GROMACS .gro file of C-alpha atoms in nm:
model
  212
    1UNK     CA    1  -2.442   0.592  -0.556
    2UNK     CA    2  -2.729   0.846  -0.482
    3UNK     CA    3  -2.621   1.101  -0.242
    4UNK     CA    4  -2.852   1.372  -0.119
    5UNK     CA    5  -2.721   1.684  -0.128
    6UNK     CA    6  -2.744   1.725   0.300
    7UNK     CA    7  -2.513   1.402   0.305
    8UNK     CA    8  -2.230   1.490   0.060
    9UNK     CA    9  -1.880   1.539   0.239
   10UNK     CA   10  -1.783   1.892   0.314
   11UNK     CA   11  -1.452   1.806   0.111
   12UNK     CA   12  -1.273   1.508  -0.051
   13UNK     CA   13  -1.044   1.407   0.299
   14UNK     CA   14  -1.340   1.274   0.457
   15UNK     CA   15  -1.343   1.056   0.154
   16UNK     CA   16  -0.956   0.971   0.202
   17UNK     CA   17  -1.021   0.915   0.549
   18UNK     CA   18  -1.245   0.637   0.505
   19UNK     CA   19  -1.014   0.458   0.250
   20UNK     CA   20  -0.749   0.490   0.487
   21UNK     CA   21  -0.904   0.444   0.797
   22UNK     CA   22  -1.118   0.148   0.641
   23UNK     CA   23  -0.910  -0.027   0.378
   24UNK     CA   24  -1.110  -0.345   0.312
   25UNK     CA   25  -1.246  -0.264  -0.016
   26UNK     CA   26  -1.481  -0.451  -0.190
   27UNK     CA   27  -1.408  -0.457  -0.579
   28UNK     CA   28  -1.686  -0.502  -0.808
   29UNK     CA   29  -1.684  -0.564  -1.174
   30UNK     CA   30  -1.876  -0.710  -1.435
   31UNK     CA   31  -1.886  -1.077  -1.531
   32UNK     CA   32  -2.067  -1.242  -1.854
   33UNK     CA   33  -2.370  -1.145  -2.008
   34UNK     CA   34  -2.681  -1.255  -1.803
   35UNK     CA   35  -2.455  -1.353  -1.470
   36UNK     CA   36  -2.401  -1.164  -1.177
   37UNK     CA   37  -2.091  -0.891  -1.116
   38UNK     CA   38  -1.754  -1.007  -0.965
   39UNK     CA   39  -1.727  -0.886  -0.604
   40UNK     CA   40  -1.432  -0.956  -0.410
   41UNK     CA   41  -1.337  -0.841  -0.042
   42UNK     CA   42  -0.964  -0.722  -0.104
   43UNK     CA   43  -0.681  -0.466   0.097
   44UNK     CA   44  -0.665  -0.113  -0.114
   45UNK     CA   45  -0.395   0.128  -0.051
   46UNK     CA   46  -0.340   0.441  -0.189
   47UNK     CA   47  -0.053   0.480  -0.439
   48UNK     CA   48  -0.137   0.876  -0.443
   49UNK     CA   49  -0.448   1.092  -0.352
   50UNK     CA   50  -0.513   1.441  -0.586
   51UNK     CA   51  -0.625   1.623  -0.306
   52UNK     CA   52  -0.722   1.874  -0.515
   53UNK     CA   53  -1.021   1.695  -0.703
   54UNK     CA   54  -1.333   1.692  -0.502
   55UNK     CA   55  -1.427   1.368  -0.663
   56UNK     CA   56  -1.052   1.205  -0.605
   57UNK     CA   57  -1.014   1.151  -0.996
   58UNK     CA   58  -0.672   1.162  -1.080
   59UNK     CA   59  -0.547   0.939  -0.729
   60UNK     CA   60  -0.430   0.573  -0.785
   61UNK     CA   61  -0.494   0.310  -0.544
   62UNK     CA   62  -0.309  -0.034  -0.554
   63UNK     CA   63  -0.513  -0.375  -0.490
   64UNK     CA   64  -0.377  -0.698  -0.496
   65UNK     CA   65  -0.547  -1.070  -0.507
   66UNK     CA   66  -0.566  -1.396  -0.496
   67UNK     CA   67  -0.442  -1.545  -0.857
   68UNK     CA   68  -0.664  -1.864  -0.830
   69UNK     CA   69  -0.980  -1.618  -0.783
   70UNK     CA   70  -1.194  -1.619  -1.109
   71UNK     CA   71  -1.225  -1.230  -1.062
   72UNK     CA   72  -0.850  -1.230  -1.145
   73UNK     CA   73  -0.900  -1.414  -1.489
   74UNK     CA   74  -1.174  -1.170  -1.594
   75UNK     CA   75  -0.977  -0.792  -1.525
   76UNK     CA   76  -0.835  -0.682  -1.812
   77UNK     CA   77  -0.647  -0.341  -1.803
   78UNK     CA   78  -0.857  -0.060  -1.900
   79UNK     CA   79  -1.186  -0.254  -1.748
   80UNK     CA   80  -1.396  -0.029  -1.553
   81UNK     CA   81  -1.437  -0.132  -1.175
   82UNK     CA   82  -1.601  -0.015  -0.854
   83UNK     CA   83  -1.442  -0.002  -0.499
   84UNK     CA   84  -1.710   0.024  -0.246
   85UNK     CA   85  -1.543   0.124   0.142
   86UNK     CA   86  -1.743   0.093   0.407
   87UNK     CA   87  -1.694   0.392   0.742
   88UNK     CA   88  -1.841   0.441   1.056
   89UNK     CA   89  -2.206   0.323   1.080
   90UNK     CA   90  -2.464   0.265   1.357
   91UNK     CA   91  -2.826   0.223   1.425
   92UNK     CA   92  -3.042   0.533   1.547
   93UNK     CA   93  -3.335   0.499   1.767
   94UNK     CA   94  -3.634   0.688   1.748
   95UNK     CA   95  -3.580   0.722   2.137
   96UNK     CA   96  -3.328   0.940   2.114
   97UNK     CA   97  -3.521   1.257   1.917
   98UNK     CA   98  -3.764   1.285   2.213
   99UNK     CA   99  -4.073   1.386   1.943
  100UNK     CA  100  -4.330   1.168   1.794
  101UNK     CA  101  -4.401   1.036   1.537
  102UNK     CA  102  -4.045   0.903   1.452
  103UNK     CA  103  -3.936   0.650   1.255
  104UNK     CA  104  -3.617   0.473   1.339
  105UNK     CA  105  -3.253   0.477   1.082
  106UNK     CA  106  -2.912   0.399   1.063
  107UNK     CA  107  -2.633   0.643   1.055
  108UNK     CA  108  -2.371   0.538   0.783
  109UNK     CA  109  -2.027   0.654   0.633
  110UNK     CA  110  -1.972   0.530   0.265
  111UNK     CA  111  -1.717   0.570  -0.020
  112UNK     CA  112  -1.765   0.494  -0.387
  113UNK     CA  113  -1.464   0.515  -0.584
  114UNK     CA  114  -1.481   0.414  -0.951
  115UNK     CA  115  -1.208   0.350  -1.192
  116UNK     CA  116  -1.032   0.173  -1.466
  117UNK     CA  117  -0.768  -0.137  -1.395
  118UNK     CA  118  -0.411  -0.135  -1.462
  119UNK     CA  119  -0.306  -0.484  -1.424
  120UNK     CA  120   0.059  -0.554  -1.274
  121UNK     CA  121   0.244  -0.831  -1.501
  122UNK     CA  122   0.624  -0.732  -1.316
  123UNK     CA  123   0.738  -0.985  -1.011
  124UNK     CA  124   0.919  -0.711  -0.863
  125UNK     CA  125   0.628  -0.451  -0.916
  126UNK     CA  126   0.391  -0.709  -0.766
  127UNK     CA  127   0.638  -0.756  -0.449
  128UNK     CA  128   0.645  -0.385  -0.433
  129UNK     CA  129   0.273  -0.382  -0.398
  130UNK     CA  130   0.294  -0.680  -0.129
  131UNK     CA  131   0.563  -0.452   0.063
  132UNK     CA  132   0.407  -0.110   0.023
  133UNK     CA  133   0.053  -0.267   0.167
  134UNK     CA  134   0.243  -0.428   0.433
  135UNK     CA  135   0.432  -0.093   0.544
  136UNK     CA  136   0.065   0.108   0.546
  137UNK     CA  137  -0.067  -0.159   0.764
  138UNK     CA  138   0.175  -0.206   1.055
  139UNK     CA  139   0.169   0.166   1.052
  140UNK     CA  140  -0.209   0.180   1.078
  141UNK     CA  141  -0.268  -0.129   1.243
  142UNK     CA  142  -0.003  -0.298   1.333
  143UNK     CA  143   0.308  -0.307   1.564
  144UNK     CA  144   0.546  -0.176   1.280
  145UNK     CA  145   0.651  -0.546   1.267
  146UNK     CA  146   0.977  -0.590   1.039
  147UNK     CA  147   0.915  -0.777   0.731
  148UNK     CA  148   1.319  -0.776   0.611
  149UNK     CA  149   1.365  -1.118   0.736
  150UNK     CA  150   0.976  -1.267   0.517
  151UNK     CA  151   1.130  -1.105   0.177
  152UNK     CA  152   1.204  -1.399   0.058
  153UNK     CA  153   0.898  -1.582   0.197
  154UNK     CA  154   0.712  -1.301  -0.018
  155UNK     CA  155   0.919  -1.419  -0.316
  156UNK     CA  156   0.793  -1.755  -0.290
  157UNK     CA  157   0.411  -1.665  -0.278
  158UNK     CA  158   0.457  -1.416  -0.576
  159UNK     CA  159   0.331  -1.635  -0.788
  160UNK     CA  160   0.007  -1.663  -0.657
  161UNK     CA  161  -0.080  -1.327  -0.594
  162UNK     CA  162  -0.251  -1.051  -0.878
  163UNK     CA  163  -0.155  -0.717  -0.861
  164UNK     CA  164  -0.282  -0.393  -0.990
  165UNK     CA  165  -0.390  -0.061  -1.021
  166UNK     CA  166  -0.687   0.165  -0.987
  167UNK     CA  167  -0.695   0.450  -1.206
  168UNK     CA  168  -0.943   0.653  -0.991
  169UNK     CA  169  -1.232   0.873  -1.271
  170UNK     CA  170  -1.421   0.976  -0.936
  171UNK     CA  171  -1.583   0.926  -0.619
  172UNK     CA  172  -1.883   0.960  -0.449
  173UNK     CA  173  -1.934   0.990  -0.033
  174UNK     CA  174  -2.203   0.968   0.176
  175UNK     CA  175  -2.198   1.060   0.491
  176UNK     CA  176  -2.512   0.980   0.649
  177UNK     CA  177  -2.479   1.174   1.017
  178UNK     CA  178  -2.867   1.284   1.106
  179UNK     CA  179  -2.797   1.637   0.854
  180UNK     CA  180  -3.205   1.663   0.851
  181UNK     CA  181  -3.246   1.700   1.196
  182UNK     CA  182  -3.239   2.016   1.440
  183UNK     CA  183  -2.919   2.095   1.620
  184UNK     CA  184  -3.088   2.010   1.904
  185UNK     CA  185  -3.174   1.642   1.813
  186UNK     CA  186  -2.860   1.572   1.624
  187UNK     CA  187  -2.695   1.648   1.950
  188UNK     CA  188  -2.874   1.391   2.097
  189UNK     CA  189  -2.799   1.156   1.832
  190UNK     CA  190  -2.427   1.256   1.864
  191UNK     CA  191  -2.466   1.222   2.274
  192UNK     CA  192  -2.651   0.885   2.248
  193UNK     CA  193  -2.366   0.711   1.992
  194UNK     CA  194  -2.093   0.869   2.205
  195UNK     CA  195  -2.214   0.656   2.484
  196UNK     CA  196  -2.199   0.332   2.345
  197UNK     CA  197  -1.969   0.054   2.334
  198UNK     CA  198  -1.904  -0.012   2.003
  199UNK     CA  199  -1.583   0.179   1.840
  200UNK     CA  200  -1.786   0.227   1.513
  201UNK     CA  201  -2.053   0.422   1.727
  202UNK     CA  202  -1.835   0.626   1.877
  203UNK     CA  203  -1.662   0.684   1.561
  204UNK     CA  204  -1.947   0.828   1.404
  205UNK     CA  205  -2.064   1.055   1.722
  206UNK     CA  206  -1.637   1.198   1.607
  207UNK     CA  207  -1.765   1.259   1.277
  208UNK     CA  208  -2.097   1.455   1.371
  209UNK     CA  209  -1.874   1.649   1.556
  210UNK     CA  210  -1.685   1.765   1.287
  211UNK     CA  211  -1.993   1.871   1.099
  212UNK     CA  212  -2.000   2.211   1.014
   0.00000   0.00000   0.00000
């Protein structure tokens, strides 16, 4: 992904907070000769995050799919793959900068995490993976339902779902949050995002507020 320099993250947790906050990733790898990539919409938790690498090489984050999806029949471990998250994002009208001529953009959070697959061959590892996505979830998102008495309905699905790892090599963020404008028209940005409906809009008006 090209990033210009004005929209890289100031560090690597604005990178983690958009796989967290956002965990529908969509995995991308490549299919035959002369047809089109795999892509497939799919839940991504992190197994571990190295904080400490500004491109997040070094974390692991664990995927799991549907077994009857051809994307499942083509990884092999040690394929190279790409998980593309989608953040906060909204449209920016040139009403808002008060100047002319203007030209009207869209205001975008993105993560690019690439990495090799570790495929998951254990039942019990695989369940582990079901349980661990579930517990991130209800924590996140949910109402911290309790999945002790669905074990054994998770058993019984096993069978049809592909687990695995992602062996994170790096990462790439763009954060997209009006950088090339004055303070004074940023703020205006910020003030006109901050006052709409939409939770993603106001999410990113929270981010330009955290800009340096």
């Amino acid at each position: 992904m090209f990033v210009p320099t004005s929209y890289r993250p100031p560090d690597s947790s604005w990178m983690i907070d958009v796989v967290k906050d956002h965990p529908l990733g969509l995995l991308t790898s490549n299919g035959d000769p002369g047809e089109v990539p795999f892509a497939t919409h799919l839940p991504v938790i992190p197994e571990s995050f190295d904080t400490e690498a500004a491109d997040l090489s070094g974390s692991v984050l664990l995927c799991h799919l549907n077994r009857q999806n051809p994307h499942w029949s083509a990884l092999r471990s040690g394929d190279p793959v790409l998980l593309t998250f989608t953040g906060p994002h909204g449209y920016v009208t040139p009403s808002v900068y008060a100047y002319t001529p203007a030209a009207p953009t869209w205001n975008f959070t993105s993560v690019h995490v690439r990495g090799t697959v570790q495929r998951i061959d254990s039942a019990e590892e695989t369940l582990d993976v079901i349980t661990a996505t579930v517990r991130a979830f209800e924590g996140r998102f949910g109402s911290d339902w309790d999945m002790s008495e669905s074990i054994g309905y998770f058993r019984k699905i096993l069978p049809g779902v592909g687990a695995f790892r992602v062996q994170v090599t790096g990462a790439d963020g763009m954060f997209k949050l009006s950088q090339e404008q004055t303070c004074e028209v940023r703020d205006r940005v910020r003030s006109s995002f901050d006052a709409q409906q939409s939770t993603h809009c106001r999410a990113v008006a929270g981010l330009m507020d955290r800009l340096p």
